[in-house]
Coordinates of C-alpha atoms in Angstrom, one line a residue:
Chain A
M1 CA 33.8 48.6 -64.3
K2 CA 36.9 47.0 -65.8
R3 CA 37.6 43.5 -64.5
T4 CA 41.1 42.9 -63.3
P5 CA 42.8 40.2 -65.4
I6 CA 43.3 36.9 -63.7
Y7 CA 46.8 35.6 -63.2
G8 CA 45.8 32.1 -62.2
L9 CA 43.8 30.0 -59.8
M10 CA 45.5 29.0 -56.5
A11 CA 44.6 26.1 -54.3
E12 CA 45.8 25.8 -50.7
F13 CA 46.9 22.5 -49.0
D14 CA 47.7 21.4 -45.5
S15 CA 50.7 19.1 -45.9
P16 CA 53.6 18.5 -48.3
T17 CA 52.1 15.1 -49.3
D18 CA 48.8 16.6 -50.3
L19 CA 50.6 19.3 -52.4
V20 CA 52.8 16.8 -54.2
V21 CA 49.9 14.5 -54.9
A22 CA 47.8 17.4 -56.2
A23 CA 50.6 18.8 -58.3
R24 CA 51.2 15.4 -59.9
K25 CA 47.5 15.0 -60.7
T26 CA 47.3 18.5 -62.2
Y27 CA 50.4 17.9 -64.3
E28 CA 49.0 14.6 -65.5
A29 CA 45.7 16.2 -66.3
G30 CA 47.5 18.2 -69.0
Y31 CA 48.1 21.5 -67.2
K32 CA 51.7 22.4 -67.9
K33 CA 51.9 26.1 -66.8
I34 CA 51.7 25.5 -63.1
D35 CA 53.7 26.2 -60.1
A36 CA 53.8 25.1 -56.4
Y37 CA 54.8 27.0 -53.3
S38 CA 56.1 25.6 -50.0
P39 CA 57.7 26.9 -46.9
F40 CA 60.7 24.6 -47.3
P41 CA 62.3 22.7 -50.1
I42 CA 60.4 19.5 -51.1
E43 CA 62.4 17.2 -53.4
E44 CA 59.5 15.6 -55.1
L45 CA 57.7 18.8 -55.8
S46 CA 59.7 20.1 -58.7
E47 CA 59.5 16.7 -60.4
A48 CA 55.7 16.7 -59.9
I49 CA 55.2 20.0 -61.7
G50 CA 57.5 18.8 -64.6
F51 CA 60.6 20.8 -63.7
H52 CA 63.4 18.3 -64.3
Y53 CA 66.4 20.3 -65.1
N54 CA 67.8 23.5 -63.6
G55 CA 70.7 25.4 -65.1
V56 CA 72.5 26.1 -61.9
P57 CA 75.2 23.3 -62.2
L58 CA 76.2 24.5 -65.7
V59 CA 76.5 28.1 -64.6
V60 CA 78.7 27.1 -61.7
L61 CA 80.9 25.0 -63.9
V62 CA 81.4 27.9 -66.3
G63 CA 82.1 30.2 -63.4
G64 CA 84.7 27.8 -62.0
I65 CA 86.4 27.3 -65.3
L66 CA 86.6 31.1 -66.0
G67 CA 88.0 31.7 -62.5
C68 CA 90.6 29.0 -62.9
L69 CA 91.8 30.2 -66.3
G70 CA 91.5 33.8 -65.3
G71 CA 93.4 33.3 -62.1
Y72 CA 96.2 31.4 -63.7
L73 CA 96.6 33.6 -66.8
L74 CA 96.6 36.7 -64.6
Q75 CA 99.5 35.4 -62.6
W76 CA 101.3 34.1 -65.7
W77 CA 101.0 37.5 -67.5
I78 CA 102.0 39.5 -64.4
A79 CA 105.0 37.3 -63.6
T80 CA 106.4 36.8 -67.1
V81 CA 105.2 39.8 -69.2
S82 CA 104.1 42.8 -67.2
Y83 CA 106.2 42.7 -64.1
P84 CA 108.9 40.0 -64.2
V85 CA 111.0 39.9 -61.0
N86 CA 114.0 37.6 -60.7
V87 CA 113.8 35.9 -57.3
G88 CA 116.9 33.9 -56.7
G89 CA 117.1 32.8 -60.4
R90 CA 113.8 31.0 -60.3
P91 CA 111.8 30.8 -63.5
Y92 CA 109.4 33.6 -64.1
H93 CA 106.7 31.2 -64.9
S94 CA 106.8 29.3 -61.6
A95 CA 103.7 27.2 -61.9
P96 CA 103.7 25.5 -58.5
A97 CA 103.6 28.9 -56.8
F98 CA 100.6 29.9 -58.8
I99 CA 98.4 26.9 -57.7
V100 CA 97.1 28.5 -54.5
V101 CA 95.7 31.7 -56.1
T102 CA 94.4 29.7 -59.1
F103 CA 92.5 27.5 -56.7
E104 CA 91.1 30.4 -54.7
M105 CA 90.0 32.2 -57.9
T106 CA 88.3 29.0 -59.1
I107 CA 86.3 28.8 -55.9
L108 CA 85.5 32.5 -55.8
F109 CA 84.1 32.6 -59.4
A110 CA 82.2 29.4 -58.9
V111 CA 80.6 30.8 -55.7
L112 CA 79.7 34.1 -57.4
A113 CA 78.3 32.1 -60.3
A114 CA 76.3 29.9 -57.9
V115 CA 74.8 32.8 -56.0
F116 CA 74.1 35.3 -58.7
G117 CA 73.3 32.6 -61.3
M118 CA 70.7 31.1 -59.0
L119 CA 69.2 34.5 -58.3
A120 CA 69.2 35.4 -62.0
L121 CA 67.6 32.1 -63.1
N122 CA 65.0 32.6 -60.4
G123 CA 64.3 36.1 -61.6
L124 CA 65.1 37.6 -58.2
P125 CA 65.1 40.2 -56.9
M126 CA 61.5 40.7 -57.9
P127 CA 59.7 43.4 -55.9
Y128 CA 56.2 42.6 -57.2
H129 CA 54.5 39.3 -58.0
P130 CA 50.8 38.6 -58.5
V131 CA 50.7 35.7 -56.0
F132 CA 51.3 38.1 -53.2
N133 CA 47.8 39.6 -53.9
V134 CA 46.3 36.6 -52.3
P135 CA 46.1 37.4 -48.5
R136 CA 46.4 33.7 -47.5
F137 CA 49.6 33.4 -49.5
A138 CA 51.4 34.9 -46.4
F139 CA 51.2 31.4 -45.0
A140 CA 53.3 30.0 -47.8
T141 CA 56.3 31.0 -45.7
K142 CA 54.9 29.4 -42.6
D143 CA 52.9 26.2 -42.7
R144 CA 50.7 26.2 -45.9
F145 CA 51.3 24.7 -49.3
F146 CA 50.0 26.2 -52.5
L147 CA 49.4 25.1 -56.1
I148 CA 48.7 27.6 -58.9
V149 CA 47.5 27.0 -62.4
F150 CA 48.4 30.0 -64.5
S151 CA 45.8 31.6 -66.7
S152 CA 48.3 31.5 -69.6
D153 CA 47.9 27.7 -69.7
P154 CA 46.0 26.7 -72.9
R155 CA 43.7 24.3 -71.0
Y156 CA 42.9 27.0 -68.4
S157 CA 39.2 28.1 -68.1
S158 CA 37.9 29.9 -65.1
T159 CA 35.2 27.4 -64.4
G160 CA 36.7 24.2 -65.7
T161 CA 40.0 24.7 -63.8
R162 CA 38.2 25.6 -60.6
T163 CA 36.1 22.4 -60.8
F164 CA 39.3 20.4 -61.4
L165 CA 41.1 22.0 -58.5
E166 CA 38.1 21.4 -56.2
G167 CA 38.4 17.7 -57.1
L168 CA 41.8 17.7 -55.5
K169 CA 40.2 18.5 -52.1
P170 CA 42.1 21.7 -51.2
R171 CA 41.6 23.7 -48.1
S172 CA 40.6 26.8 -50.1
I173 CA 40.7 28.1 -53.7
S174 CA 41.4 31.7 -54.6
E175 CA 41.6 33.7 -57.8
V176 CA 44.9 35.5 -58.2
P177 CA 44.5 39.0 -59.7
S178 CA 47.5 40.1 -61.7
Chain B
M1 CA 73.3 -3.8 -19.2
D2 CA 75.7 -2.1 -16.7
E3 CA 77.3 1.3 -17.0
Q4 CA 80.7 0.0 -18.3
T5 CA 79.5 -2.1 -21.2
H6 CA 76.7 0.3 -22.3
I7 CA 77.2 1.3 -25.9
E8 CA 75.4 4.3 -27.2
T9 CA 73.0 3.5 -30.0
P10 CA 71.2 6.0 -32.2
R11 CA 68.0 5.3 -30.2
D12 CA 69.6 6.4 -26.9
R13 CA 70.7 9.7 -28.3
A14 CA 69.0 12.9 -27.4
P15 CA 66.7 14.1 -30.2
V16 CA 67.7 16.9 -32.6
I17 CA 64.4 18.6 -32.0
E18 CA 62.1 18.0 -29.0
P19 CA 58.8 16.3 -29.9
G20 CA 55.6 18.2 -30.2
H21 CA 56.6 20.9 -32.6
T22 CA 54.8 21.7 -35.9
F23 CA 55.7 23.9 -38.8
A24 CA 53.8 26.8 -37.2
T25 CA 55.4 26.4 -33.7
I26 CA 58.9 26.4 -35.1
T27 CA 58.2 29.4 -37.2
D28 CA 56.6 31.3 -34.3
K29 CA 59.2 30.4 -31.8
I30 CA 62.2 31.4 -33.8
S31 CA 60.7 34.5 -35.5
S32 CA 59.2 35.8 -32.2
I33 CA 62.8 36.3 -30.9
V34 CA 63.3 38.9 -33.6
L35 CA 59.8 40.2 -34.1
T36 CA 57.8 40.4 -30.9
R37 CA 60.2 39.8 -28.0
P38 CA 60.8 43.2 -26.2
V39 CA 64.4 44.3 -25.8
S40 CA 65.5 42.9 -22.4
N41 CA 67.7 44.5 -19.9
G42 CA 70.1 41.6 -20.2
W43 CA 70.5 42.2 -23.9
L44 CA 71.0 45.9 -23.4
F45 CA 73.6 45.3 -20.7
G46 CA 75.5 42.7 -22.8
F47 CA 75.3 44.8 -25.9
G48 CA 76.3 47.9 -24.0
I49 CA 79.4 46.4 -22.5
S50 CA 80.5 44.9 -25.8
F51 CA 79.8 48.2 -27.6
L52 CA 82.0 50.0 -25.1
I53 CA 84.8 47.5 -25.7
T54 CA 84.3 48.1 -29.4
M55 CA 85.0 51.8 -28.7
I56 CA 88.3 50.8 -27.1
L57 CA 89.1 49.0 -30.4
L58 CA 88.3 52.1 -32.4
Y59 CA 90.5 54.2 -30.0
A60 CA 93.4 51.8 -30.3
I61 CA 93.1 51.7 -34.1
G62 CA 92.8 55.5 -34.3
Y63 CA 96.0 55.9 -32.2
L64 CA 97.7 53.3 -34.3
F65 CA 96.9 55.2 -37.5
A66 CA 98.2 58.4 -35.9
R67 CA 101.5 56.9 -34.4
G68 CA 102.3 53.8 -36.4
V69 CA 103.0 50.2 -35.4
G70 CA 105.7 51.5 -33.0
I71 CA 103.0 51.6 -30.3
W72 CA 102.9 47.8 -30.4
G73 CA 105.5 45.6 -28.8
V74 CA 106.7 44.3 -32.2
N75 CA 110.4 44.8 -33.0
I76 CA 113.2 42.8 -34.5
P77 CA 113.6 39.9 -33.9
V78 CA 109.8 39.5 -33.2
G79 CA 108.2 41.4 -36.0
W80 CA 105.0 39.3 -35.9
G81 CA 103.5 39.9 -32.5
F82 CA 99.9 39.9 -31.3
A83 CA 98.6 41.0 -34.7
I84 CA 99.5 37.7 -36.4
V85 CA 98.6 35.7 -33.3
N86 CA 95.2 37.2 -33.2
F87 CA 94.7 36.9 -36.9
V88 CA 95.4 33.2 -36.9
W89 CA 93.3 32.7 -33.8
W90 CA 90.2 34.5 -35.1
I91 CA 90.3 33.0 -38.6
G92 CA 90.6 29.6 -37.0
I93 CA 87.5 30.2 -35.0
G94 CA 85.6 31.1 -38.1
H95 CA 86.3 27.6 -39.6
A96 CA 83.9 25.8 -37.4
G97 CA 81.0 27.8 -38.9
T98 CA 81.9 26.7 -42.4
L99 CA 82.5 23.1 -41.2
I100 CA 79.0 23.1 -39.6
S101 CA 77.2 24.7 -42.5
A102 CA 79.0 23.1 -45.4
I103 CA 80.8 19.9 -44.5
L104 CA 78.1 18.6 -42.2
L105 CA 75.5 19.4 -44.8
L106 CA 77.4 17.2 -47.3
L107 CA 77.6 14.5 -44.7
R108 CA 73.8 14.7 -44.2
Q109 CA 74.2 15.5 -40.5
A110 CA 70.7 16.8 -39.9
W111 CA 71.5 18.0 -36.4
R112 CA 73.5 20.9 -37.9
N113 CA 70.3 22.6 -39.0
S114 CA 69.7 24.2 -35.6
I115 CA 73.2 25.6 -35.1
N116 CA 74.4 26.4 -38.7
R117 CA 72.9 29.9 -38.9
F118 CA 74.5 31.4 -35.9
A119 CA 77.7 29.4 -36.5
E120 CA 77.9 31.1 -40.0
A121 CA 77.3 34.5 -38.4
M122 CA 80.1 33.7 -36.0
T123 CA 82.3 32.8 -39.0
I124 CA 81.6 36.2 -40.6
F125 CA 82.3 38.2 -37.5
A126 CA 85.4 36.2 -36.7
V127 CA 86.7 36.7 -40.2
A128 CA 86.0 40.4 -39.9
C129 CA 88.1 40.5 -36.7
A130 CA 90.8 38.4 -38.3
G131 CA 91.0 40.5 -41.4
M132 CA 91.7 43.7 -39.4
F133 CA 95.0 42.5 -38.0
P134 CA 97.2 41.9 -41.0
V135 CA 95.9 45.2 -42.4
L136 CA 96.6 47.1 -39.2
H137 CA 100.0 45.4 -39.1
L138 CA 101.0 46.7 -42.6
G139 CA 102.5 49.9 -41.3
R140 CA 100.6 52.0 -43.8
P141 CA 97.2 50.4 -43.5
W142 CA 95.5 52.9 -45.8
L143 CA 97.5 51.3 -48.7
A144 CA 96.1 47.8 -48.0
Y145 CA 94.5 47.8 -51.5
W146 CA 98.0 47.5 -52.9
L147 CA 97.8 43.8 -52.1
F148 CA 95.3 43.3 -54.8
P149 CA 96.3 43.1 -58.5
Y150 CA 94.8 46.1 -60.2
P151 CA 96.2 48.2 -63.0
N152 CA 97.9 51.2 -61.5
T153 CA 100.2 54.2 -62.5
M154 CA 103.1 52.7 -60.6
N155 CA 103.2 49.8 -63.0
Y156 CA 103.4 47.5 -60.0
W157 CA 101.9 44.1 -59.5
P158 CA 101.8 41.8 -56.4
Q159 CA 104.4 39.0 -56.1
F160 CA 102.5 35.8 -56.6
R161 CA 105.3 33.6 -55.3
S162 CA 104.7 35.0 -51.8
P163 CA 102.5 33.1 -49.3
L164 CA 101.4 36.5 -47.9
V165 CA 99.8 37.3 -51.3
W166 CA 98.2 33.8 -51.3
D167 CA 96.8 34.7 -47.9
V168 CA 95.1 37.8 -49.3
F169 CA 93.3 35.7 -51.9
A170 CA 92.4 32.9 -49.5
V171 CA 91.0 35.2 -46.8
S172 CA 89.2 37.5 -49.1
T173 CA 87.6 34.5 -51.0
Y174 CA 86.7 33.0 -47.7
A175 CA 85.1 36.2 -46.4
T176 CA 83.1 36.6 -49.7
T177 CA 82.0 33.0 -49.7
S178 CA 81.0 33.0 -46.1
I179 CA 78.9 36.2 -46.4
L180 CA 77.1 34.9 -49.6
F181 CA 76.5 31.4 -48.2
W182 CA 75.1 33.0 -45.1
F183 CA 72.9 35.5 -46.9
I184 CA 71.6 32.9 -49.4
G185 CA 70.7 30.7 -46.4
L186 CA 68.8 33.6 -44.9
V187 CA 66.6 34.5 -47.9
P188 CA 63.7 32.1 -47.2
D189 CA 63.7 33.1 -43.5
L190 CA 63.7 36.8 -44.4
A191 CA 60.6 36.1 -46.5
T192 CA 59.1 34.4 -43.4
L193 CA 59.9 37.5 -41.3
R194 CA 58.5 39.7 -44.1
D195 CA 55.2 37.9 -43.9
R196 CA 55.1 37.8 -40.1
A197 CA 56.2 41.3 -39.2
E198 CA 53.6 43.7 -37.9
N199 CA 55.8 46.8 -38.0
P200 CA 55.6 48.4 -41.5
W201 CA 59.3 49.3 -41.4
A202 CA 60.3 45.8 -40.5
Q203 CA 58.0 44.5 -43.3
K204 CA 59.8 46.8 -45.8
I205 CA 63.3 46.1 -44.7
Y206 CA 62.9 42.3 -44.4
G207 CA 60.9 42.4 -47.7
L208 CA 63.8 44.2 -49.4
L209 CA 66.3 41.7 -48.2
A210 CA 64.1 38.7 -49.1
M211 CA 64.2 40.0 -52.7
G212 CA 60.7 38.8 -53.4
W213 CA 61.2 35.2 -52.4
R214 CA 57.9 33.3 -52.7
G215 CA 58.9 29.6 -52.2
S216 CA 58.2 28.5 -55.7
A217 CA 59.1 24.9 -56.5
R218 CA 61.3 25.9 -59.4
H219 CA 63.1 28.4 -57.1
W220 CA 63.6 25.8 -54.4
S221 CA 65.0 23.4 -56.9
R222 CA 67.6 25.9 -58.1
Y223 CA 68.1 27.1 -54.6
E224 CA 68.9 23.6 -53.2
T225 CA 71.2 22.9 -56.1
A226 CA 73.1 26.2 -55.6
Y227 CA 73.2 25.6 -51.8
L228 CA 74.6 22.2 -52.2
L229 CA 77.2 23.3 -54.7
L230 CA 78.1 26.2 -52.4
A231 CA 78.7 23.7 -49.6
G232 CA 80.8 21.6 -52.0
L233 CA 82.9 24.6 -52.9
A234 CA 83.2 25.9 -49.3
T235 CA 84.5 22.5 -48.1
P236 CA 87.8 22.5 -50.0
L237 CA 87.9 26.3 -49.5
V238 CA 87.8 26.1 -45.7
L239 CA 90.5 23.5 -45.7
S240 CA 92.6 25.6 -48.0
V241 CA 92.3 28.8 -46.0
H242 CA 94.0 27.6 -42.9
T243 CA 96.4 25.6 -45.0
V244 CA 97.4 28.9 -46.7
V245 CA 97.6 30.6 -43.3
S246 CA 100.0 27.8 -42.2
F247 CA 102.0 28.4 -45.4
D248 CA 102.7 31.9 -44.1
F249 CA 104.8 30.1 -41.6
A250 CA 105.8 26.8 -43.2
I251 CA 107.3 28.4 -46.3
G252 CA 109.7 30.4 -44.1
I253 CA 112.9 28.8 -42.8
V254 CA 112.5 29.7 -39.1
P255 CA 112.9 26.7 -36.8
G256 CA 109.5 25.6 -35.6
W257 CA 107.8 27.0 -38.8
H258 CA 109.5 25.1 -41.6
T259 CA 107.5 21.8 -41.3
T260 CA 105.1 19.9 -43.5
I261 CA 102.8 18.9 -40.5
F262 CA 101.6 22.6 -40.4
P263 CA 98.6 22.5 -42.8
P264 CA 96.6 19.5 -41.3
Y265 CA 97.6 20.5 -37.8
F266 CA 96.5 24.1 -38.4
V267 CA 93.2 23.0 -39.9
A268 CA 92.5 20.6 -36.9
G269 CA 93.4 23.4 -34.5
A270 CA 91.0 25.8 -36.3
I271 CA 88.1 23.4 -36.0
Y272 CA 89.0 22.7 -32.4
S273 CA 88.9 26.4 -31.4
G274 CA 85.9 27.1 -33.6
F275 CA 83.7 24.4 -31.9
A276 CA 84.8 25.8 -28.6
M277 CA 83.5 29.2 -29.7
V278 CA 80.3 27.6 -31.0
L279 CA 79.6 26.1 -27.6
M280 CA 80.5 29.3 -25.8
L281 CA 77.8 31.0 -27.9
A282 CA 75.3 28.2 -28.1
I283 CA 75.1 27.5 -24.4
P284 CA 74.1 31.0 -23.3
I285 CA 71.9 31.5 -26.4
R286 CA 69.8 28.4 -25.7
K287 CA 69.5 29.3 -22.1
F288 CA 68.5 33.0 -22.4
Y289 CA 66.3 32.6 -25.4
G290 CA 64.7 29.3 -24.2
L291 CA 65.8 27.4 -27.2
E292 CA 66.5 24.1 -25.5
D293 CA 64.0 22.4 -27.8
F294 CA 66.1 23.2 -30.8
I295 CA 69.6 23.2 -29.5
T296 CA 69.4 20.0 -27.5
E297 CA 71.8 17.9 -25.5
R298 CA 72.6 16.1 -28.8
H299 CA 74.2 19.3 -30.2
L300 CA 76.3 19.8 -27.1
Q301 CA 77.4 16.2 -27.1
N302 CA 78.3 16.2 -30.8
S303 CA 80.2 19.4 -30.6
A304 CA 82.1 18.0 -27.6
K305 CA 83.0 14.9 -29.5
V306 CA 84.3 17.0 -32.5
M307 CA 86.4 19.0 -30.0
L308 CA 87.8 15.8 -28.5
A309 CA 88.7 14.4 -31.9
T310 CA 90.3 17.5 -33.3
G311 CA 92.0 18.1 -30.0
L312 CA 93.7 14.7 -30.3
I313 CA 94.8 15.6 -33.8
V314 CA 96.3 18.8 -32.4
A315 CA 98.0 16.8 -29.7
Y316 CA 99.4 14.5 -32.4
G317 CA 100.8 17.7 -34.1
Y318 CA 102.5 18.8 -30.9
G319 CA 103.9 15.2 -30.6
I320 CA 105.3 15.2 -34.1
E321 CA 106.8 18.7 -33.7
A322 CA 108.7 17.4 -30.6
F323 CA 109.6 14.2 -32.3
M324 CA 111.0 16.0 -35.3
G325 CA 113.0 18.3 -33.1
W326 CA 114.9 15.2 -32.0
Y327 CA 114.7 13.0 -35.1
S328 CA 115.7 15.6 -37.7
G329 CA 119.1 15.9 -36.0
N330 CA 118.9 19.6 -36.7
R331 CA 120.4 21.4 -33.8
Y332 CA 118.1 24.5 -34.3
D333 CA 115.0 22.4 -34.2
A334 CA 116.3 20.6 -31.1
F335 CA 117.0 23.9 -29.5
L336 CA 113.5 25.2 -30.3
L337 CA 112.0 22.3 -28.4
W338 CA 114.3 22.9 -25.4
N339 CA 113.5 26.6 -25.6
R340 CA 109.8 25.9 -25.5
L341 CA 110.1 23.6 -22.6
H342 CA 112.6 25.6 -20.6
G343 CA 113.1 29.0 -22.2
P344 CA 111.8 32.3 -21.0
Y345 CA 108.3 31.6 -22.3
H346 CA 108.1 28.1 -20.8
F347 CA 105.3 28.9 -18.5
W348 CA 103.1 29.6 -21.6
Y349 CA 104.1 26.4 -23.3
W350 CA 103.2 24.4 -20.3
S351 CA 99.9 26.3 -20.0
L352 CA 99.3 25.5 -23.7
L353 CA 99.8 21.8 -23.1
T354 CA 97.5 21.9 -20.1
C355 CA 94.7 23.9 -21.9
N356 CA 94.8 22.0 -25.2
I357 CA 95.8 18.5 -24.3
G358 CA 95.3 18.0 -20.5
I359 CA 92.0 19.6 -19.5
P360 CA 90.0 18.7 -22.6
Q361 CA 90.5 15.0 -21.8
L362 CA 87.7 15.5 -19.3
L363 CA 85.4 15.3 -22.4
W364 CA 85.9 11.5 -22.4
I365 CA 83.5 11.4 -19.5
P366 CA 79.9 11.4 -20.9
R367 CA 78.5 13.5 -18.0
M368 CA 80.9 16.3 -19.0
R369 CA 79.6 16.3 -22.6
N370 CA 76.0 16.7 -21.5
R371 CA 76.2 19.5 -19.0
P372 CA 76.3 23.1 -20.2
V373 CA 78.4 24.6 -17.4
P374 CA 81.4 22.3 -17.5
L375 CA 81.3 22.3 -21.3
F376 CA 81.3 26.1 -21.3
L377 CA 84.3 26.2 -19.0
I378 CA 86.2 23.6 -21.0
S379 CA 85.5 25.6 -24.2
A380 CA 86.9 28.7 -22.6
V381 CA 90.0 26.8 -21.6
I382 CA 90.4 25.4 -25.2
L383 CA 90.0 28.9 -26.7
T384 CA 92.7 30.2 -24.3
G385 CA 94.9 27.2 -25.2
M386 CA 94.5 27.8 -28.9
W387 CA 95.4 31.4 -28.5
L388 CA 98.5 30.4 -26.6
E389 CA 99.4 27.9 -29.3
R390 CA 99.5 30.7 -31.9
F391 CA 101.5 32.8 -29.5
I392 CA 104.1 30.0 -29.0
I393 CA 104.3 29.4 -32.8
V394 CA 104.8 33.1 -33.6
V395 CA 106.7 34.5 -30.7
V396 CA 108.8 31.7 -29.3
S397 CA 110.0 30.6 -32.8
L398 CA 111.0 34.2 -33.7
H399 CA 112.6 35.4 -30.5
R400 CA 115.5 33.0 -30.6
D401 CA 116.5 31.8 -34.1
F402 CA 119.8 30.9 -35.6
L403 CA 122.2 33.6 -34.2
T404 CA 122.4 34.2 -30.5
S405 CA 123.5 37.7 -31.3
S406 CA 120.0 38.4 -32.7
W407 CA 118.0 37.0 -29.8
G408 CA 115.5 39.2 -28.1
M409 CA 112.2 39.2 -26.1
Y410 CA 108.7 40.2 -27.0
Y411 CA 106.4 42.0 -24.6
P412 CA 102.9 43.1 -25.7
T413 CA 102.1 46.7 -24.9
K414 CA 98.7 48.0 -23.6
W415 CA 97.8 48.9 -27.2
D416 CA 98.3 45.3 -28.2
W417 CA 96.0 44.2 -25.5
A418 CA 93.5 47.0 -26.3
T419 CA 93.3 45.9 -29.9
F420 CA 92.9 42.3 -29.0
I421 CA 90.3 42.8 -26.3
G422 CA 88.6 45.4 -28.6
T423 CA 88.0 42.7 -31.3
L424 CA 86.5 40.5 -28.6
G425 CA 84.0 43.3 -27.9
F426 CA 83.4 43.9 -31.6
F427 CA 82.7 40.2 -32.2
T428 CA 80.3 40.0 -29.2
A429 CA 78.5 43.3 -30.2
C430 CA 78.0 41.9 -33.7
M431 CA 76.6 38.7 -32.3
F432 CA 74.2 40.6 -30.0
L433 CA 72.9 42.6 -33.0
F434 CA 72.6 39.5 -35.1
L435 CA 70.4 37.7 -32.5
R436 CA 68.1 40.7 -32.3
L437 CA 67.7 41.4 -36.0
L438 CA 67.9 38.1 -37.8
P439 CA 66.7 34.6 -37.1
G440 CA 69.5 32.9 -35.1
I441 CA 68.3 29.5 -36.1
S442 CA 67.4 28.6 -39.7
I443 CA 63.6 28.4 -39.7
F444 CA 63.1 26.6 -43.0
E445 CA 65.8 24.0 -42.4
M446 CA 64.3 23.3 -39.0
R447 CA 60.9 22.6 -40.7
T448 CA 62.5 19.9 -42.8
L449 CA 63.5 18.1 -39.6
L450 CA 59.9 17.4 -38.7
P451 CA 58.5 14.0 -39.6
E452 CA 55.5 15.6 -41.4
A453 CA 57.9 17.4 -43.8
E454 CA 58.4 14.0 -45.5
V455 CA 56.2 13.3 -48.5
K456 CA 54.5 10.0 -47.9
P457 CA 54.2 7.5 -50.8
E458 CA 50.7 7.2 -52.2

């Protein structure tokens, strides 16, 4: 019989504090390929697993700048090049009148960048993921907190990592088949 | 300490969430409304009635498409009748949802967590109702896409010096942002429903919508950043939307429209009517779904205080309008004031003052801010008043402008009423469906309100 490859080892905790403490200890023990799962955002958690920078602000900034420039240039090109209309002798390039649409386009593109950029960086939508193979993981969206050490971590070993995780006093430990 | 000198301190305030809840009870209580609670007769009745009224809307729109805007009461001089009144009214209502979800998030007002979800839903449905009216008013509604800049064989482009084009951009950006903000807020809760649902179809549908959300710390970090940035973007956006709506009027030269007070006064009025709608929804929802633990007296009090404050800004706006009628020395502005107070629509102007300035002063009394029934009634009065305000601004300004020879009267027809009442039915029907199908209160944000959600220092 062929053994299913193992994706990682998962430990279950009861409270956000336990999870953050465990995540910190795991990271300090040298495991770098780890992740933690919680039913609500925990500020300290991403720091604890060594995730310090997320690319979302940059993506949003780029989106906003593109929207701003695109919105203004579109109006400038339409009003002066493609479809100039003389309204009471006002200049074709009437900058003050273009402010509103420029502003709205800045917001629109920044919002689209924030939403779709966040989803893309998170790799969502993702219909299948190995962690869902663990039946207890259904509680990760209710009231349980999980820590996983991926088998791709160089320090990972099925017995050594299990012993280490047991030392963190979790509620349960399960192997995650990939 | 006696009654008079008692000053409210944070300790005296009602809690945001009643004590005794855990992560599990919050999850079960909110998700059970969607997943396990049977369809009640009350829900069927309410949804049935609002669905029938939605059919009236469809009928009115169908007839409008067949016959044209001539079936409405609009004519020269009043070319902007109910359609624009209802547009401004509905979009104003939407603003409270964004205020609650974005501005109060930035101000770290944790109490918003229990009302932001359905307030955002309210925003989306209100914007949907609002968006219908200018399109229906176009005359040839099927050509509404001409308002957007796209390359076409006519070699035609929109006129970007016109506030009406600004409005297209403001409202469509607002609608897009509101829907995305709402949906992104729903994703972690959809994952909760996916994992709780027993019905395989429910599991599949919620699972599809949750997009494989698994609550990873990296995901939460990006999610929180994106959510905060969205709030930061939605805040100036919401202020800009009603500002641009007010530009539709203020850029024109009609007496009563051409004033610089319009943007702030419109935004305050929007939030005023929006909070009234939030209360008119929150009070029955917490009662019928037994959510008094999550939507507490604190929420009612805070909403009432916001209404009182924004209502006073609106009153200041009315005051300045009247003052400028006199101070500007412009005889048309002075006449407008006289016409409002004594002209053919004076009854509605006085009703407006009563509804928007008079009756809401009852909210100064603390007992009025705590009790659901008086608050519900005052909110209904405010919504009526704010509708009248838009009616006065649109109709009374237009019906008698510079030349007496071009004066006229505006009378709405039954089709005007059918369309307006129809949107009320559409809005309510959408709210009923929303409460049945999606979590009406944000589950994951409620979890963060519990004391055990805090990470204790080692």
